[in-house]
Each structure stands twice: as C-alpha cells, then as structure tokens.
Coordinates of C-alpha atoms in Angstrom, one line a residue:
M1 CA -0.2 -0.1 0.1
I2 CA 1.2 3.8 -0.8
S3 CA -0.8 5.9 1.4
P4 CA -0.9 9.7 -1.2
E5 CA 0.7 11.9 -1.6
T6 CA 0.2 15.7 0.1
P7 CA -0.9 18.3 -3.1
K8 CA 1.3 21.3 -3.4
N9 CA -1.8 23.5 -2.7
E10 CA -2.8 22.1 -0.4
I11 CA -2.4 25.6 1.9
E12 CA -5.0 27.0 -1.5
R13 CA -7.7 23.9 -1.4
L14 CA -7.6 23.5 1.9
K15 CA -8.6 27.3 3.1
S16 CA -11.4 26.9 -0.3
L17 CA -12.5 23.7 2.1
R18 CA -12.7 25.4 5.2
Q19 CA -15.3 28.6 3.3
L20 CA -17.8 26.0 2.3
N21 CA -18.6 25.1 6.0
I22 CA -19.6 22.2 4.8
M23 CA -17.7 19.7 7.0
N24 CA -19.8 17.9 9.3
S25 CA -23.4 19.1 7.8
L26 CA -26.3 17.1 7.6
P27 CA -27.2 15.4 4.7
E28 CA -29.8 17.4 1.9
Q29 CA -31.6 15.5 -0.8
A30 CA -30.0 17.1 -3.8
Y31 CA -25.8 14.9 -2.8
D32 CA -28.0 11.8 -1.8
T33 CA -30.2 11.5 -5.0
I34 CA -26.0 12.1 -7.0
T35 CA -24.9 9.6 -4.9
E36 CA -28.6 6.9 -5.8
L37 CA -27.8 7.5 -9.9
A38 CA -24.2 7.1 -10.1
S39 CA -24.4 4.1 -7.8
Y40 CA -27.2 3.3 -10.5
I41 CA -26.1 4.5 -13.7
C42 CA -22.4 3.3 -13.1
K43 CA -24.3 -0.6 -11.6
T44 CA -22.0 -0.9 -8.0
P45 CA -23.7 -1.0 -5.6
I46 CA -21.7 2.2 -3.1
A47 CA -21.7 5.9 -3.7
V48 CA -19.5 8.7 -2.0
V49 CA -19.4 12.5 -1.8
N50 CA -16.1 12.5 -0.3
M51 CA -14.7 15.3 1.2
V52 CA -10.9 15.6 1.9
D53 CA -10.1 17.0 4.6
E54 CA -6.8 17.5 6.8
E55 CA -6.2 14.4 8.3
E56 CA -9.4 12.7 7.7
N57 CA -12.6 11.8 4.2
W58 CA -16.1 12.5 5.2
F59 CA -19.2 11.3 3.6
K60 CA -20.8 14.5 2.6
S61 CA -23.2 12.3 1.2
K62 CA -23.3 8.2 0.2
Y63 CA -25.3 5.3 -0.6
G64 CA -24.6 1.7 -0.2
T65 CA -22.8 2.0 3.6
D66 CA -22.8 2.9 6.8
L67 CA -19.8 4.7 7.0
T68 CA -19.1 8.7 7.1
G69 CA -15.3 7.8 6.3
S70 CA -11.7 7.1 6.4
P71 CA -8.0 7.6 7.5
R72 CA -6.7 9.8 4.5
D73 CA -4.1 7.9 5.2
V74 CA -5.6 4.9 3.7
S75 CA -8.0 6.9 1.3
F76 CA -8.6 6.2 -2.6
C77 CA -9.8 9.8 -3.5
G78 CA -7.0 10.6 -1.5
H79 CA -5.2 9.5 -4.6
T80 CA -8.1 10.8 -6.6
I81 CA -7.3 14.7 -6.1
L82 CA -3.9 14.5 -6.5
N83 CA -4.6 14.6 -10.9
P84 CA -6.9 16.7 -11.3
D85 CA -8.0 16.8 -14.3
R86 CA -9.5 12.9 -14.5
I87 CA -11.0 10.2 -13.1
L88 CA -8.6 7.6 -11.4
E89 CA -10.6 3.7 -12.0
V90 CA -9.0 1.1 -10.4
P91 CA -11.0 -2.0 -11.5
D92 CA -9.0 -4.7 -8.8
T93 CA -7.4 -3.3 -6.3
T94 CA -5.8 -6.0 -5.6
V95 CA -2.8 -5.6 -7.4
D96 CA -1.9 -1.9 -7.7
E97 CA 1.0 -1.2 -5.8
R98 CA -1.1 1.4 -3.7
F99 CA -4.0 -0.4 -3.2
K100 CA -3.3 -3.7 -2.4
G101 CA -2.8 -3.7 1.8
N102 CA -5.1 -1.0 2.6
P103 CA -7.9 -1.8 5.3
F104 CA -10.3 -1.8 3.6
V105 CA -8.7 -4.2 0.9
T106 CA -7.9 -7.0 3.0
G107 CA -11.1 -6.9 5.7
E108 CA -14.6 -7.5 5.6
N109 CA -16.3 -6.6 3.2
A110 CA -13.0 -6.3 0.9
I111 CA -12.8 -3.2 -2.2
K112 CA -12.0 -4.7 -5.1
Y113 CA -13.7 -2.4 -7.8
Y114 CA -12.8 2.3 -7.4
A115 CA -14.3 5.2 -9.6
G116 CA -13.1 9.0 -8.1
V117 CA -13.9 12.4 -9.9
P118 CA -12.4 15.0 -8.2
L119 CA -14.1 17.5 -7.4
L120 CA -12.6 21.6 -8.1
D121 CA -13.7 24.7 -7.0
T122 CA -13.0 27.7 -10.0
Q123 CA -9.9 28.0 -9.6
G124 CA -9.6 24.0 -10.5
L125 CA -8.6 22.9 -6.1
P126 CA -9.7 19.7 -5.8
L127 CA -11.7 19.3 -3.0
G128 CA -13.4 16.0 -2.9
T129 CA -14.8 13.3 -5.2
L130 CA -17.5 11.7 -6.4
C131 CA -16.5 8.2 -6.4
V132 CA -18.0 4.8 -7.4
Y133 CA -17.0 1.2 -5.2
D134 CA -17.8 -2.1 -5.6
S135 CA -16.7 -5.5 -4.4
K136 CA -16.6 -7.3 -7.2
V137 CA -13.7 -6.7 -9.8
H138 CA -15.4 -4.1 -13.0
Q139 CA -14.8 -1.6 -15.1
L140 CA -16.8 1.1 -15.8
D141 CA -17.7 1.8 -20.6
E142 CA -17.2 5.3 -22.5
K143 CA -20.9 6.3 -21.7
Q144 CA -20.8 5.1 -17.7
R145 CA -17.6 7.5 -17.4
T146 CA -19.2 10.3 -19.2
A147 CA -21.9 10.2 -16.7
L148 CA -19.9 9.7 -14.5
K149 CA -17.6 12.5 -14.8
S150 CA -21.4 15.0 -16.0
L151 CA -22.4 13.3 -12.0
G152 CA -19.1 15.2 -10.7
K153 CA -19.6 18.8 -12.3
Q154 CA -23.5 18.2 -11.0
V155 CA -21.8 18.6 -7.4
E156 CA -19.3 20.6 -8.2
M157 CA -22.6 23.4 -9.2
L158 CA -24.5 22.7 -6.1
L159 CA -20.9 23.3 -4.4
E160 CA -20.0 26.2 -5.6
S161 CA -24.1 27.6 -4.9
R162 CA -22.9 26.3 -1.1
R163 CA -20.0 28.6 -1.2
Q164 CA -21.4 31.9 -2.6
N165 CA -24.5 31.6 -0.5
Y166 CA -22.4 30.8 2.6
L167 CA -20.8 34.1 2.3
L168 CA -23.7 35.9 1.2
E169 CA -25.1 35.2 5.2
Q170 CA -21.5 36.4 6.7
M171 CA -21.9 39.2 4.8
K172 CA -25.3 39.7 6.6
I173 CA -24.5 38.9 9.5
E174 CA -21.5 41.4 9.3
L175 CA -23.3 44.7 7.8
N176 CA -26.4 43.9 10.6
E177 CA -23.1 44.3 13.5
N178 CA -21.9 47.2 11.8
N179 CA -25.6 48.8 11.4
R180 CA -26.9 47.8 15.0
I181 CA -23.3 49.8 15.7
L182 CA -24.0 52.8 13.4
R183 CA -27.3 53.4 14.8
E184 CA -26.0 52.7 19.1
F185 CA -23.5 55.6 18.2
A186 CA -25.1 58.0 15.9
S187 CA -28.1 57.5 18.6
T188 CA -25.9 58.1 21.7
V189 CA -23.9 60.9 19.7
S190 CA -27.2 62.3 18.9
H191 CA -28.5 62.9 22.6
D192 CA -25.3 64.0 24.1
L193 CA -25.1 67.0 21.6
K194 CA -28.3 67.5 22.2
M195 CA -28.1 69.9 25.8
P196 CA -25.1 71.4 25.2
L197 CA -26.7 72.3 22.0
A198 CA -29.6 73.5 23.4
N199 CA -27.4 75.9 25.5
M200 CA -25.6 78.0 22.7
I201 CA -28.7 78.1 20.8
L202 CA -29.7 79.9 24.6
T203 CA -26.5 81.8 25.4
A204 CA -27.0 83.1 22.0
D205 CA -30.3 84.3 22.8
I206 CA -29.0 86.0 26.6
L207 CA -26.5 87.9 25.1
K208 CA -28.3 89.2 22.3
V209 CA -30.7 90.4 24.7
K210 CA -28.5 91.6 27.5
Y211 CA -25.7 93.1 25.3
S212 CA -28.1 94.1 22.5
N213 CA -26.6 98.6 23.0
I214 CA -23.1 97.1 24.0
L215 CA -22.2 95.6 20.7
D216 CA -22.7 96.6 17.0
K217 CA -24.5 95.5 13.9
E218 CA -21.4 92.9 13.6
G219 CA -21.4 91.3 17.0
M220 CA -25.0 91.2 16.8
D221 CA -25.1 88.9 13.8
Y222 CA -21.9 87.0 15.0
I223 CA -24.2 86.0 17.6
S224 CA -27.2 85.0 14.8
Y225 CA -24.6 83.5 13.5
L226 CA -24.5 81.3 16.5
K227 CA -27.4 80.5 17.3
Q228 CA -28.5 79.9 13.4
S229 CA -25.2 76.7 13.4
G230 CA -26.8 75.3 16.8
L231 CA -30.0 75.2 15.1
T232 CA -29.0 73.7 12.0
L233 CA -27.0 71.5 13.9
S234 CA -30.3 70.2 16.2
D235 CA -31.8 70.1 12.8
Y236 CA -29.2 67.8 11.4
I237 CA -28.8 65.9 14.9
N238 CA -32.7 65.6 14.8
G239 CA -32.8 63.7 12.1
L240 CA -30.2 61.9 13.3
L241 CA -32.2 60.5 15.3
D242 CA -35.0 60.0 14.0
H243 CA -33.6 58.4 10.6
Y244 CA -33.1 56.0 13.5
S245 CA -36.0 55.3 15.6
N246 CA -38.1 55.1 13.3
N247 CA -37.0 51.1 12.1
K248 CA -40.9 49.0 13.9
A249 CA -43.5 52.4 12.9
E250 CA -45.8 49.7 11.1
T251 CA -45.2 49.0 15.2
G252 CA -47.3 53.0 16.0
N253 CA -50.7 53.6 17.4
V254 CA -52.9 52.5 15.1
E255 CA -55.5 54.8 14.5
E256 CA -59.2 55.8 11.4
F257 CA -58.3 58.7 10.6
F258 CA -59.4 61.1 7.1
L259 CA -56.3 61.7 4.8
N260 CA -57.9 65.7 4.5
D261 CA -57.4 66.2 8.3
L262 CA -54.4 64.7 8.3
L263 CA -53.4 67.5 5.7
E264 CA -54.2 70.6 7.5
D265 CA -53.3 70.1 10.0
I266 CA -49.1 69.8 8.6
I267 CA -50.0 72.5 6.5
D268 CA -50.6 74.6 9.1
L269 CA -47.5 73.3 11.5
L270 CA -45.8 74.5 8.2
Q271 CA -47.1 78.1 8.7
I272 CA -47.7 77.9 3.9
A273 CA -47.1 81.1 2.6
E274 CA -49.0 83.6 0.5
N275 CA -47.8 82.8 -2.1
C276 CA -47.9 79.0 -1.9
E277 CA -50.9 77.1 -2.7
I278 CA -51.3 73.0 -1.8
N279 CA -54.5 71.9 -3.6
L280 CA -55.4 68.1 -1.3
P281 CA -57.6 65.6 -2.5
D282 CA -60.7 65.6 -3.9
N283 CA -61.5 62.2 -2.1
N284 CA -61.3 62.6 1.7
L285 CA -59.9 59.3 2.3
K286 CA -60.8 57.4 5.7
I287 CA -57.3 55.4 6.2
F288 CA -57.3 52.6 9.8
G289 CA -53.8 54.0 10.1
N290 CA -50.3 55.5 11.8
S291 CA -50.9 58.0 11.8
A292 CA -47.8 59.2 13.2
A293 CA -46.0 57.8 10.7
I294 CA -48.2 58.7 7.1
G295 CA -47.5 62.4 8.5
Q296 CA -43.8 61.8 8.7
I297 CA -43.7 61.0 5.5
F298 CA -46.1 64.4 4.4
M299 CA -45.1 66.5 6.5
N300 CA -41.4 65.7 5.3
L301 CA -41.8 65.2 1.8
I302 CA -44.0 68.9 1.5
S303 CA -41.5 70.6 3.7
N304 CA -38.7 69.2 0.3
S305 CA -41.5 71.1 -2.1
L306 CA -41.1 74.1 -0.3
K307 CA -37.5 74.6 0.6
Y308 CA -36.9 73.1 -2.9
N309 CA -38.6 76.1 -5.1
S310 CA -37.5 79.1 -6.6
R311 CA -40.9 79.5 -8.1
E312 CA -42.4 83.4 -7.5
K313 CA -46.1 80.9 -7.1
I314 CA -45.5 77.4 -5.1
I315 CA -47.6 74.7 -6.3
I316 CA -48.3 71.3 -4.7
E317 CA -50.8 68.6 -6.0
I318 CA -51.6 65.7 -3.6
D319 CA -53.5 63.3 -4.5
C320 CA -54.8 59.4 -3.5
T321 CA -56.0 56.5 -3.9
E322 CA -56.8 53.2 -2.9
N323 CA -56.9 49.1 -3.9
R324 CA -57.5 45.9 -2.0
E325 CA -53.9 46.0 -0.2
F326 CA -53.1 49.5 -0.1
F327 CA -53.9 53.1 0.0
N328 CA -51.7 54.7 -3.5
F329 CA -50.3 58.4 -3.1
K330 CA -48.7 61.7 -4.7
I331 CA -47.2 64.9 -4.4
S332 CA -46.4 67.1 -7.5
D333 CA -44.3 70.6 -7.5
N334 CA -43.5 72.6 -9.2
G335 CA -40.1 72.9 -7.6
I336 CA -36.9 73.3 -9.4
G337 CA -36.3 68.7 -9.7
I338 CA -33.3 66.7 -9.4
P339 CA -31.2 66.1 -11.9
L340 CA -31.5 62.3 -13.7
E341 CA -28.5 61.0 -12.5
K342 CA -29.2 62.4 -8.5
Q343 CA -32.2 60.6 -8.5
E344 CA -31.4 57.0 -8.1
K345 CA -29.7 57.8 -4.9
I346 CA -31.8 60.1 -3.9
F347 CA -32.5 58.4 -1.0
D348 CA -30.1 56.8 0.6
L349 CA -28.6 58.4 4.1
F350 CA -27.0 61.8 3.2
T351 CA -27.5 62.2 0.1
T352 CA -28.6 65.9 -1.5
V353 CA -29.8 67.7 -4.3
A354 CA -29.6 71.1 -4.2
E355 CA -26.3 72.8 -2.8
K356 CA -28.6 75.4 0.1
D357 CA -33.3 75.4 0.2
R358 CA -35.3 79.0 -0.6
Q359 CA -33.6 80.0 2.7
G360 CA -30.4 79.6 1.4
K361 CA -29.4 77.3 3.7
K362 CA -27.9 73.4 3.3
G363 CA -29.6 69.9 3.4
H364 CA -28.2 67.2 5.6
G365 CA -29.7 64.4 3.3
I366 CA -31.6 62.7 5.6
G367 CA -35.0 62.9 5.3
L368 CA -35.8 61.0 2.8
S369 CA -34.2 58.4 3.8
T370 CA -36.5 58.5 6.5
V371 CA -39.1 58.5 4.6
K372 CA -37.8 55.5 2.5
K373 CA -37.3 53.7 6.3
I374 CA -40.9 54.5 7.6
V375 CA -42.6 53.6 4.3
E376 CA -41.1 50.1 4.1
S377 CA -41.8 49.8 7.3
L378 CA -45.5 50.7 6.9
G379 CA -45.3 47.6 3.7
G380 CA -45.0 50.4 1.0
T381 CA -42.4 51.6 -1.7
I382 CA -41.9 54.9 -2.9
Q383 CA -40.3 56.4 -5.5
I384 CA -39.8 59.5 -7.6
S385 CA -40.0 60.7 -11.4
S386 CA -38.3 64.1 -12.3
I387 CA -37.5 66.9 -14.3
E388 CA -35.2 69.3 -13.1
N389 CA -36.4 73.0 -13.8
E390 CA -39.8 72.1 -14.6
G391 CA -40.5 69.6 -11.2
T392 CA -40.4 66.5 -9.4
V393 CA -43.2 63.6 -8.3
F394 CA -43.0 60.8 -5.1
E395 CA -44.8 58.4 -5.6
F396 CA -45.8 56.6 -2.2
S397 CA -47.7 53.5 -1.2
I398 CA -48.7 52.2 2.0
K399 CA -50.2 48.4 2.7
R400 CA -54.2 48.6 4.5
N401 CA -54.2 47.3 8.4
E402 CA -57.7 46.2 6.5
I403 CA -59.5 43.8 4.0
I404 CA -62.2 45.1 1.9
D405 CA -64.9 42.1 1.9

C-alpha cells in the first residue's frame, strides 16, 4: 500500500474547503440524489460524495454504505485529488501497488473496485470526489465514465452554490452587526450633543438680549450666526435620531383618521406662505393606520417641495387612491427638480440634491432616507420622477391594515 501524497496546493485547497463550511453538515437531498444516480448508472453497490480534509475523508453523501468517512492516509480519494483533471479508475485494487494491503481492500467487505471524479472549485482546486465502489472487479464503459463526470459537475455546482450562500450569509451577519453599532453610535452621540447645543442656542439668545446696546451690528451678526449654526446642527441631530428610531414604524398607534384632516394639520404646522398653493385630494380617504408615521412622511415631502422651489408661485398637488391591498399617494410640485443622475441615490442617507434651499440653507440628506425607511416599514414602496427646473413627483404606497370584503 502507498499512502497518498499531499498536493502542492494543499494550503489553498484546505482554505477553499473551509469556506464551504460543509464538514459534518447535515445530509441534503440534492447530494443524495446524485450518489443514488451514480450507483445506478455505474452499476456499483456504493457511491459517495467525499470531502478530503486535512487528516480525514468525510462523506457528505453516501449510498449503499454505513460508513461516514475514513482516515486520509488509507483513502482512495487522497490519490484521486492528486490528478484533478481526470478520473481515477482502479478495476482491481488487489493488484494495484497503491491499494493492495490497504485495510479497506484486505478487510471484511473488501473493496476490489474504485472510480473517482475530482470535485473542483472555480479555481481548479480539488475539494473532494464523487466516487463509486464495488466488492468485485469492475470497469466502466465510456458512457458510464461520461455520466460520472457529468454528475461530478452537478456536485461542483452544488458546492459553489453553497459557498456563495454561506458568504452572503456571513456578509449579512457582518452588515447587520455594523448597522447595529452605527445605530447605537449615532443615537448615543446625538443624545449627548442635544443638551450642549440647547445651551449654546439659549446662551446666544441671552447674549443678544443682554448686550444688544453694547455690541455693534457686526457683533450682533456673529451672535445670530452662532445661534443659526446651533439650530442647523440641532436639526441635523434630530434628523439622525428620527432616522434611527423609525425601524418599527408599523408597531406605532393604529387609528382611523381622514387623510385631508391630517394634511390640513401639517399645513398649519408648516405655516404656508401666501405665494404657495397646496391642492388636497378631492376624495378625503378614511385610513386605518399609523397616523404619526404617515404624517411624518407627508411632513417631510411637503416641506421639501416648499424648500426646494424657486418659483414666485409654489404649487403642490396631493392625490390619493386605494385598492384592496394599498393606499397610494402622490405629491407633485413645480420646484427645481432633481437631475436624472441623482434620482437613483436620492433616498440614500446623507445624499443631497441642491447646494442650498429657498432660504439659503444646505440640507443634510437625512429626510428622504428616513421617509423611505418609514414607507418600507409600513409595507409599501416609494419612487420618484422628476424633470430638472420643472418639478418633482413622489409616489408612495402604504399597506392597508384591514381587508376590504
């Protein structure tokens, strides 16, 4: 007997095998079907999908045997992976120098025939074999050899699919953990900054009142600038807190309300100027849902339509429809519009379109990202269509909380 040598690319081969996370995994029907078919086609009582680890062979799938693997130093498959570009077929193991004297050849239920196809990854590294065994001398014909190779390719596809799924799952776990850390960081920092900012804004107001008769216009402007900077940063922080606290909008209070009543309350809060015309839907929908979450969506979208509009006359149109599953809403304006190349990423966090809004302030790119999160948490979708210098249309849906009979 001759024990199999170690391949020159053993380190890379084992690394690829580890990435599969397949050793000692549970049986899977997809592999078991292939070993059963290999046994039938090759007319052998035993067929195995075998993974060759550092010191052992482990059977991912087996047909016709109760064994779960073997030590690598007495394995047949250890020899097979040394020549990954071809089948290893041994018609009579008792006369082959590599296998005569092998405990699997000389022992009870001795193996006299072996054929194995190397299983390669996408880099050509051999990870294991699809092999068949017989207790008597045997030999495959050309069609059987071709079929065994084809079945080996099917196993390779299963292994690669497993690899990709495992890598995606690991990436998902890592991404979720990174998002959790980011949410905690943003929330902690934002809360820690709110009080100092409030003190800074209040102090600016006190300075303005107490020293207005002492400071010149330039000094008063500096104080006003200090307060405005504090307010801007406060808005930014509040936006971050809103963004990271709206993961569970669907669990908020669900109540029955009329859409136009909600919209009128929002318009009152926004203190709409005389040069702005907001047309509410003709059909005043009765909605059973989370009014606070829906209100926040409309508040943000209407506010954007007001801020990013350079027309003398601002016009905002709001429309709504309903079907068995969704409430559908549309908000259109005659504002500055959004360039086509920016529309795809407009809902990404910290993405802004215009340098400054109508009042000369720069946006933070948080609002629309938060809107998208709320819409999706309510079971809906949101999309945008816009023409630069002509206007923008936002359309979004909210899944109904009740089913129409």
